[in-house]
Coordinates of C-alpha atoms in Angstrom, one line a residue:
X77 CA 22.8 14.7 40.0
X78 CA 20.1 12.6 41.8
X79 CA 16.7 12.0 41.6
X80 CA 13.5 11.4 44.7
X81 CA 10.7 9.9 44.0
X82 CA 7.3 9.3 45.1
X83 CA 5.2 5.8 43.0
X84 CA 1.1 6.1 44.4
X85 CA 0.6 2.7 43.6
X86 CA -2.5 0.3 45.8
X87 CA -3.1 2.5 48.1
X88 CA 0.4 3.2 49.3
X89 CA 3.3 5.5 48.8
X90 CA 7.0 4.3 48.2
X91 CA 9.6 6.1 48.0
X92 CA 12.7 6.5 45.1
X93 CA 16.6 8.0 45.7
X94 CA 18.9 5.6 44.3
X95 CA 18.3 6.4 40.7
X96 CA 20.2 9.8 38.9
X97 CA 19.5 12.1 36.1
X98 CA 21.0 9.1 33.6
X99 CA 18.9 5.9 34.4
X100 CA 16.4 5.2 32.3
X101 CA 12.3 4.5 32.5
X102 CA 13.3 0.8 33.1
X103 CA 15.8 1.7 35.7
X104 CA 13.1 3.2 38.0
X105 CA 10.5 0.6 36.9
X106 CA 13.2 -2.2 38.3
X107 CA 13.2 -0.3 41.1
X108 CA 9.8 -0.7 41.2
X109 CA 10.0 -3.5 40.5
X110 CA 11.9 -4.5 44.4
X111 CA 9.2 -2.5 45.8
X112 CA 6.0 -3.6 45.0
X113 CA 6.7 -6.8 42.9
X114 CA 5.0 -5.8 39.9
X115 CA 7.2 -7.0 36.8
X116 CA 8.3 -3.8 34.3
X117 CA 6.1 -5.4 31.8
X118 CA 3.3 -4.6 33.6
X119 CA 3.9 -0.9 35.2
X120 CA 2.1 1.8 33.7
X121 CA 3.3 4.9 35.0
X122 CA 1.4 7.7 34.0
X123 CA 2.2 11.2 34.1
X124 CA 6.1 10.7 31.9
X125 CA 5.9 11.9 29.1
X126 CA 8.2 13.0 26.5
X127 CA 7.0 15.5 23.8
X128 CA 3.2 14.8 24.3
X129 CA 3.7 10.7 24.4
X130 CA 4.5 8.4 26.7
X131 CA 7.8 7.6 27.6
X132 CA 10.1 4.5 26.3
X133 CA 11.6 2.5 28.4
X134 CA 15.3 4.2 27.2
X135 CA 13.9 7.3 28.1
X136 CA 16.7 8.9 30.4
X137 CA 15.1 10.3 33.9
X138 CA 17.3 13.8 32.2
X139 CA 15.0 14.1 29.7
X140 CA 12.0 14.1 32.3
X141 CA 12.3 16.8 33.9
X142 CA 10.6 16.5 37.3
X143 CA 10.8 17.7 39.3
X144 CA 12.0 16.4 43.4
X145 CA 9.6 14.8 45.7
X146 CA 7.0 14.7 42.1
X147 CA 4.6 12.0 42.4
X148 CA 4.0 9.0 39.8
X149 CA 1.1 7.3 40.1
X150 CA 2.1 3.2 38.4
X151 CA -1.1 1.2 37.2
X152 CA 0.1 -3.4 37.4
X153 CA 0.3 -6.1 38.9
X154 CA 1.5 -8.4 40.8
X155 CA 1.8 -12.5 38.6
X156 CA 0.2 -13.4 41.6
X157 CA -2.7 -11.7 42.1
X158 CA -3.5 -11.6 38.6
X159 CA -6.4 -14.3 39.3
X160 CA -7.4 -11.4 41.6
X161 CA -8.0 -8.9 40.5
X162 CA -9.9 -10.3 37.5
X163 CA -12.4 -11.4 39.8
X164 CA -14.7 -9.8 41.5
X165 CA -12.5 -7.1 43.7
X166 CA -12.8 -7.2 47.6
X167 CA -15.6 -4.9 50.0
X168 CA -13.9 -2.0 50.8
X169 CA -15.3 -1.7 54.2
X170 CA -13.3 1.9 54.6
X171 CA -15.1 4.0 52.1
X172 CA -18.6 5.3 53.7
X173 CA -21.6 5.6 51.3
X174 CA -22.0 9.3 51.4
X175 CA -26.5 8.8 51.8
X176 CA -25.9 6.9 54.9
X177 CA -24.8 11.1 56.6
X178 CA -27.0 12.5 54.9
X179 CA -28.9 12.9 58.2
X180 CA -26.1 13.9 59.9
X181 CA -24.3 16.5 57.6
X182 CA -27.5 19.0 57.5
X183 CA -27.5 18.9 60.4
X184 CA -23.1 21.0 60.2
X185 CA -24.5 22.4 57.1
X186 CA -25.6 25.0 58.1
X187 CA -22.9 25.6 61.2
X188 CA -21.2 29.4 61.3
X189 CA -18.4 28.2 60.7
X190 CA -18.9 26.4 57.6
X191 CA -20.2 29.1 55.9
X192 CA -17.1 30.4 56.3
X193 CA -15.0 27.8 54.7
X194 CA -17.7 27.4 52.4
X195 CA -17.4 31.7 50.9
X196 CA -13.4 31.3 51.5
X197 CA -13.4 28.3 48.7
X198 CA -16.0 30.8 46.4
X199 CA -13.7 33.3 47.1
X200 CA -10.6 31.4 46.6
X201 CA -11.0 29.2 44.0
X202 CA -10.2 29.9 40.5
X203 CA -12.5 27.7 37.3
X204 CA -10.6 27.1 34.4
X205 CA -13.3 26.1 32.9
X206 CA -12.2 23.5 30.1
X207 CA -16.3 23.9 28.2
X208 CA -18.2 26.5 28.1
X209 CA -21.7 25.7 30.0
X210 CA -24.1 25.6 27.5
X211 CA -27.8 27.3 28.5
X212 CA -30.7 25.6 30.2
X213 CA -28.0 22.8 30.9
X214 CA -28.3 21.9 34.4
X215 CA -25.1 20.6 36.1
X216 CA -23.8 17.6 37.4
X217 CA -20.9 16.8 39.7
X218 CA -19.4 13.7 39.6
X219 CA -16.9 12.3 42.4
X220 CA -14.0 10.4 40.5
X221 CA -13.0 7.5 42.2
X222 CA -15.8 4.6 43.5
X223 CA -17.8 6.4 41.6
X224 CA -16.0 6.5 38.0
X225 CA -13.1 4.6 38.6
X226 CA -12.2 2.0 40.7
X227 CA -8.7 3.8 42.8
X228 CA -7.3 0.8 45.4
X229 CA -7.3 -2.0 42.9
X230 CA -4.2 -2.9 41.3
X231 CA -4.7 -3.6 37.5
X232 CA -2.4 -2.8 33.9
X233 CA -4.4 -0.7 32.4
X234 CA -7.2 3.1 34.3
X235 CA -8.7 0.8 31.6
X236 CA -9.5 -2.3 33.6
X237 CA -10.1 0.3 36.7
X238 CA -13.3 2.0 34.8
X239 CA -16.6 1.0 36.0
X240 CA -18.4 -0.5 32.8
X241 CA -20.8 1.6 30.9
X242 CA -18.5 4.9 31.6
X243 CA -18.4 6.2 28.0
X244 CA -22.2 5.4 27.0
X245 CA -23.7 6.4 31.0
X246 CA -22.0 10.1 30.6
X247 CA -22.9 10.8 26.8
X248 CA -26.3 10.0 28.1
X249 CA -26.1 12.7 30.3
X250 CA -24.5 15.2 28.6
X251 CA -27.3 15.5 26.4
X252 CA -29.2 17.2 29.3
X253 CA -26.5 18.4 31.5
X254 CA -22.9 20.4 32.1
X255 CA -20.3 17.2 33.1
X256 CA -18.3 18.3 36.1
X257 CA -15.6 16.0 37.7
X258 CA -14.7 16.3 41.2
X259 CA -12.2 14.6 43.3
X260 CA -10.5 15.1 47.1
X261 CA -6.7 14.8 45.4
X262 CA -5.4 17.9 43.3
X263 CA -5.2 18.3 39.5
X264 CA -2.3 16.7 38.1
X265 CA -4.2 13.4 38.7
X266 CA -7.3 13.8 38.0
X267 CA -6.2 14.9 35.0
X268 CA -4.3 11.2 34.0
X269 CA -6.7 9.8 35.0
X270 CA -9.5 11.9 32.7
X271 CA -6.6 10.9 30.1
X272 CA -5.8 8.0 30.5
X273 CA -9.6 7.2 31.1
X274 CA -10.8 8.0 28.3
X275 CA -12.8 10.7 29.0
X276 CA -10.8 14.6 28.8
X277 CA -10.7 14.0 24.6
X278 CA -14.0 11.7 23.7
X279 CA -15.3 13.3 20.9
X280 CA -19.4 12.1 22.4
X281 CA -19.7 14.6 26.3
X282 CA -17.7 17.6 27.1
X283 CA -16.3 18.4 30.4
X284 CA -17.4 21.5 31.7
X285 CA -14.3 21.9 33.6
X286 CA -12.9 19.1 36.5
X287 CA -13.0 20.7 40.6
X288 CA -10.1 19.2 42.8
X289 CA -9.2 19.3 46.7
X290 CA -8.9 22.6 47.2
X291 CA -12.3 23.6 46.1
X292 CA -13.7 21.1 48.7
X293 CA -13.7 21.3 52.5
X294 CA -14.0 19.2 55.6
X295 CA -17.4 18.9 58.2
X296 CA -16.8 17.4 62.5
X297 CA -19.4 16.1 63.6
X298 CA -20.1 13.8 67.2
X299 CA -20.2 10.5 65.4
X300 CA -17.4 9.7 62.5
X301 CA -14.6 12.7 63.0
X302 CA -13.2 14.5 59.7
X303 CA -15.6 14.2 56.9
X304 CA -15.0 14.6 53.0
X305 CA -18.2 16.4 51.6
X306 CA -19.0 13.7 48.3
X307 CA -21.2 13.8 45.3
X308 CA -22.5 11.4 44.5
X309 CA -22.1 7.6 45.7
X310 CA -20.4 5.4 47.1
X311 CA -19.2 2.8 43.5
X312 CA -19.5 -0.8 43.3
X313 CA -16.1 -2.7 42.7
X314 CA -17.6 -5.8 40.8
X315 CA -16.7 -4.8 37.8
X316 CA -18.9 -7.8 36.2
X317 CA -21.5 -7.3 37.1
X318 CA -21.5 -3.6 38.2
X319 CA -25.3 -1.8 36.1
X320 CA -25.5 0.5 38.3
X321 CA -24.3 3.7 35.4
X322 CA -26.4 2.4 33.2
X323 CA -29.5 2.1 36.0
X324 CA -28.1 5.8 37.2
X325 CA -28.6 6.5 33.1
X326 CA -31.9 6.7 33.6
X327 CA -32.0 9.0 36.6
X328 CA -30.4 11.2 35.4
X329 CA -32.9 11.2 32.1
X330 CA -36.0 11.0 33.7
X331 CA -35.2 13.8 36.1
X332 CA -33.8 16.0 33.5
X333 CA -38.3 16.9 33.4
X334 CA -38.2 19.1 36.1
X335 CA -37.6 22.4 36.4
X336 CA -36.0 22.6 39.4
X337 CA -34.7 19.5 42.2
X338 CA -35.8 21.2 45.2
X339 CA -38.0 18.4 45.9
X340 CA -35.9 15.9 44.3
X341 CA -34.3 12.7 47.7
X342 CA -31.5 11.6 45.8
X343 CA -30.6 9.0 48.8
X344 CA -33.7 7.1 47.1
X345 CA -33.5 7.8 43.4
X346 CA -34.0 4.1 42.9
X347 CA -37.6 4.0 44.3
X348 CA -38.3 7.5 42.4
X349 CA -37.3 5.5 39.1
X350 CA -38.9 2.4 39.8
X351 CA -42.3 4.6 40.6
X352 CA -42.3 6.1 37.7
X353 CA -41.1 3.2 35.0
X354 CA -43.6 1.1 36.3
X355 CA -46.7 4.5 35.4

């Protein structure tokens, strides 16, 4: 029986329709080499598992029980691109800093159509609790892409795309906050990313629940058109110099002392932190 697969890599999707259930994982990787230029030994295919373990190259695709048009995320780097990958990643101009749109979003957040969208989401979306919320803890919601994980750059493993000091940050935050992971994608990819990064299995902190794109709404503004409502801020892509999570750790520790956050403007979190540290 022929298979139809979609591989996501480098911000693009590649359709594979030439393989059958008798072909192996290695055959799939060879096909991907033709499409992407990434050598089989440098490819890592997330979600391809047999009995809970990553599928080896000799495993037949039929044994994976893949549904038609299954989407698989690939990590890996072309040989000629390795030098670029190891250097500072380029700036990505299509990423919107959420704080840049703050004033505009405030103007539309109370519109009737948007309140109706929120109402429907609250009614229809089912949250799967992974770990019970703890009494007295505030809630911290973290976006995955560009905050915890660089999802556009190419690398051999997810760890290479993990933001520096991620686990230290989450360990500290867990002392004062219940942690929620959110991303504007489907739950399958969120779960795969969190497993790859070691977030969902870390013994030093626990994730209360995760939210996917079905939990979000979109709003339309005259200046920017259609935008996602995303928590937090644009992540920096330079993993050698990025210490954003270290600074954010200090900020969250400072504001955890407050009874509520109504008077806070997170847009100026660095200013707030600098003022507190100067006292």
